[in-house]
CSV table of C-alpha atoms in Angstrom, one decimal:
chain,number,residue,atom,x,y,z
R,1,PRO,CA,-60.5,234.5,17.2
R,2,ALA,CA,-61.1,232.0,20.0
R,3,ALA,CA,-58.4,229.6,18.7
R,4,ALA,CA,-55.9,232.5,18.5
R,5,ASP,CA,-56.8,233.5,22.1
R,6,THR,CA,-55.6,230.1,23.4
R,7,ALA,CA,-53.0,229.1,20.8
R,8,TRP,CA,-50.3,230.0,23.3
R,9,ALA,CA,-51.6,227.4,25.7
R,10,SER,CA,-51.3,224.7,23.0
R,11,ALA,CA,-47.8,225.7,22.2
R,12,ALA,CA,-46.9,225.7,26.0
R,13,ARG,CA,-48.5,222.2,26.3
R,14,ASP,CA,-46.3,220.9,23.5
R,15,LEU,CA,-43.1,222.2,25.1
R,16,LEU,CA,-43.9,221.1,28.6
R,17,PRO,CA,-42.6,217.5,28.2
R,18,LEU,CA,-39.2,219.0,27.1
R,19,VAL,CA,-38.7,221.0,30.3
R,20,PRO,CA,-36.9,219.0,33.0
R,21,GLY,CA,-38.9,218.7,36.1
R,22,ALA,CA,-42.0,220.3,34.7
R,23,ASP,CA,-45.1,218.1,34.9
R,24,ARG,CA,-48.0,220.5,34.6
R,25,LEU,CA,-48.9,224.0,33.4
R,26,ASP,CA,-50.8,226.0,36.0
R,27,LEU,CA,-53.2,228.4,34.3
R,28,SER,CA,-55.6,228.8,37.3
R,29,GLY,CA,-54.6,232.5,37.7
R,30,LEU,CA,-56.4,233.6,34.5
R,31,ARG,CA,-59.3,235.9,35.2
R,32,ASP,CA,-62.1,234.7,32.8
R,33,ASP,CA,-63.4,231.4,34.0
R,34,LEU,CA,-64.4,230.2,30.5
R,35,GLY,CA,-61.1,231.4,29.0
R,36,ALA,CA,-59.2,229.8,31.9
R,37,ALA,CA,-61.1,226.5,31.5
R,38,ILE,CA,-60.4,226.4,27.8
R,39,ALA,CA,-56.7,227.3,28.3
R,40,GLU,CA,-56.3,224.7,31.0
R,41,ILE,CA,-57.7,221.8,29.0
R,42,GLU,CA,-55.8,222.9,25.8
R,43,ALA,CA,-52.6,223.0,27.8
R,44,LEU,CA,-53.0,219.4,28.9
R,45,ALA,CA,-51.3,216.4,27.2
R,46,LEU,CA,-52.7,213.1,28.5
R,47,PRO,CA,-49.8,210.6,28.4
R,48,PHE,CA,-50.2,207.0,27.2
R,49,GLY,CA,-48.0,203.9,27.6
R,50,ASP,CA,-46.2,202.0,24.9
R,51,ASN,CA,-48.7,200.7,22.3
R,52,GLY,CA,-51.6,201.1,24.6
R,53,SER,CA,-54.9,202.8,24.0
R,54,ALA,CA,-56.2,202.9,27.5
R,55,PRO,CA,-55.9,206.3,29.3
R,56,PRO,CA,-53.7,206.1,32.4
R,57,PRO,CA,-55.9,205.9,35.5
R,58,ASP,CA,-53.8,208.3,37.5
R,59,ALA,CA,-54.1,211.0,34.9
R,60,LEU,CA,-57.9,210.6,34.4
R,61,ALA,CA,-59.1,212.4,37.6
R,62,PRO,CA,-57.2,215.7,37.0
R,63,PHE,CA,-58.3,215.6,33.3
R,64,LEU,CA,-61.9,214.9,34.2
R,65,ALA,CA,-61.8,217.8,36.7
R,66,ARG,CA,-60.7,220.1,34.0
R,67,ALA,CA,-63.4,218.8,31.6
R,68,GLU,CA,-66.0,219.3,34.3
R,69,ARG,CA,-64.8,222.9,34.8
R,70,LEU,CA,-65.0,223.5,31.1
R,71,ALA,CA,-68.5,222.1,30.8
R,72,GLU,CA,-69.7,224.2,33.8
R,73,ALA,CA,-68.1,227.4,32.5
R,74,ALA,CA,-69.6,226.9,29.1
R,75,ARG,CA,-73.1,226.4,30.7
R,76,GLN,CA,-72.7,229.5,32.8
R,77,HIS,CA,-71.7,231.6,29.7
R,78,GLY,CA,-74.3,230.0,27.5
R,79,GLU,CA,-71.6,228.7,25.1
R,80,SER,CA,-71.9,225.6,22.9
R,81,LEU,CA,-68.5,224.0,22.9
R,82,THR,CA,-67.1,220.7,21.5
R,83,LEU,CA,-64.0,219.1,22.9
R,84,GLU,CA,-61.7,217.9,20.1
R,85,ILE,CA,-59.5,215.0,21.2
R,86,THR,CA,-56.5,214.2,19.1
R,87,GLY,CA,-54.5,210.9,19.6
R,88,HIS,CA,-50.8,210.9,18.9
R,89,THR,CA,-48.1,208.2,18.8
R,90,ASP,CA,-44.3,208.0,18.6
R,91,ASP,CA,-42.8,207.3,15.2
R,92,ARG,CA,-42.3,203.6,15.6
R,93,GLY,CA,-44.6,201.4,13.5
R,94,THR,CA,-46.2,202.0,10.2
R,95,PRO,CA,-48.1,205.2,9.4
R,96,ASP,CA,-51.4,203.3,9.1
R,97,ALA,CA,-50.8,201.5,12.5
R,98,ASN,CA,-49.9,204.8,14.1
R,99,ARG,CA,-53.0,206.5,12.8
R,100,ALA,CA,-55.2,203.7,14.0
R,101,LEU,CA,-53.5,203.7,17.5
R,102,GLY,CA,-53.8,207.5,17.7
R,103,LEU,CA,-57.5,207.2,16.9
R,104,ALA,CA,-58.0,204.4,19.4
R,105,ARG,CA,-56.4,206.7,22.1
R,106,ALA,CA,-58.7,209.6,21.2
R,107,GLN,CA,-61.8,207.4,21.2
R,108,ALA,CA,-60.8,205.9,24.6
R,109,VAL,CA,-60.6,209.4,26.1
R,110,ALA,CA,-63.9,210.4,24.4
R,111,ARG,CA,-65.6,207.4,26.0
R,112,VAL,CA,-64.4,208.5,29.4
R,113,VAL,CA,-65.6,212.1,28.9
R,114,THR,CA,-69.0,211.0,27.6
R,115,GLY,CA,-69.3,208.5,30.4
R,116,ALA,CA,-68.6,211.2,33.0
R,117,LEU,CA,-70.3,214.2,31.5
R,118,GLY,CA,-72.9,212.8,29.1
R,119,ASP,CA,-73.9,215.4,26.5
R,120,ARG,CA,-72.7,218.4,28.6
R,121,LEU,CA,-69.5,218.4,26.6
R,122,PRO,CA,-69.7,216.9,23.1
R,123,VAL,CA,-66.6,215.4,21.8
R,124,ARG,CA,-64.9,214.9,18.4
R,125,THR,CA,-62.0,212.6,17.8
R,126,LEU,CA,-59.1,212.5,15.3
R,127,SER,CA,-55.7,211.0,15.0
R,128,ARG,CA,-52.4,212.6,14.0
R,129,GLY,CA,-50.5,209.3,14.4
R,130,ALA,CA,-46.8,210.1,14.3
R,131,ASP,CA,-47.3,213.3,12.4
R,132,GLU,CA,-46.6,215.5,15.4
R,133,THR,CA,-44.0,213.6,17.4
R,134,LEU,CA,-42.0,215.4,20.1
R,135,GLY,CA,-38.9,213.3,19.5
R,136,GLU,CA,-37.6,210.4,17.5
R,137,GLY,CA,-38.1,206.6,18.1
R,138,ALA,CA,-39.5,205.3,21.4
R,139,HIS,CA,-40.4,208.7,22.8
R,140,PRO,CA,-42.9,208.5,25.6
R,141,PRO,CA,-44.0,212.2,25.5
R,142,SER,CA,-45.1,211.7,21.9
R,143,ARG,CA,-47.6,209.1,23.1
R,144,ARG,CA,-50.4,211.4,24.1
R,145,ALA,CA,-53.9,212.8,23.6
R,146,THR,CA,-54.2,216.5,23.2
R,147,PHE,CA,-57.2,218.8,23.3
R,148,ARG,CA,-58.7,221.7,21.5
R,149,VAL,CA,-62.0,223.5,22.3
R,150,LEU,CA,-64.2,224.3,19.4
R,151,ARG,CA,-66.9,227.0,19.7
R,152,ALA,CA,-70.2,226.7,17.7
R,153,GLU,CA,-70.4,229.3,15.0
């Protein structure tokens, strides 16, 4: 049920790079603070440079602010959440190289989250490589990390 509640945010995040002039999705008007925090982080796509696995410094502060809000809202609601971080690439390179680069991107973001929040927001990493590109060839919006919030069952 929780994944279905925020599936629209993931779909909107995936479409955002295709909308001219749109650089962020504002979900701050949602009423439930935990639901809003989940939707906010799931709507985010953290961009990466060509062949790089280091998160862009200018995007880290807004991302960490969202991660902090998520951790705090989870604490206030007594929820146990895990942040799943998925690394993506464009379709250049071999499938194995793209999977490795996607995983390196996810792990780099995970290190940032763990360094800033400790165990307040556990993380899990995976790679989609070029399996979910947003365009063909050298396509910068495809080079990204995306996020999904998992609730403990």
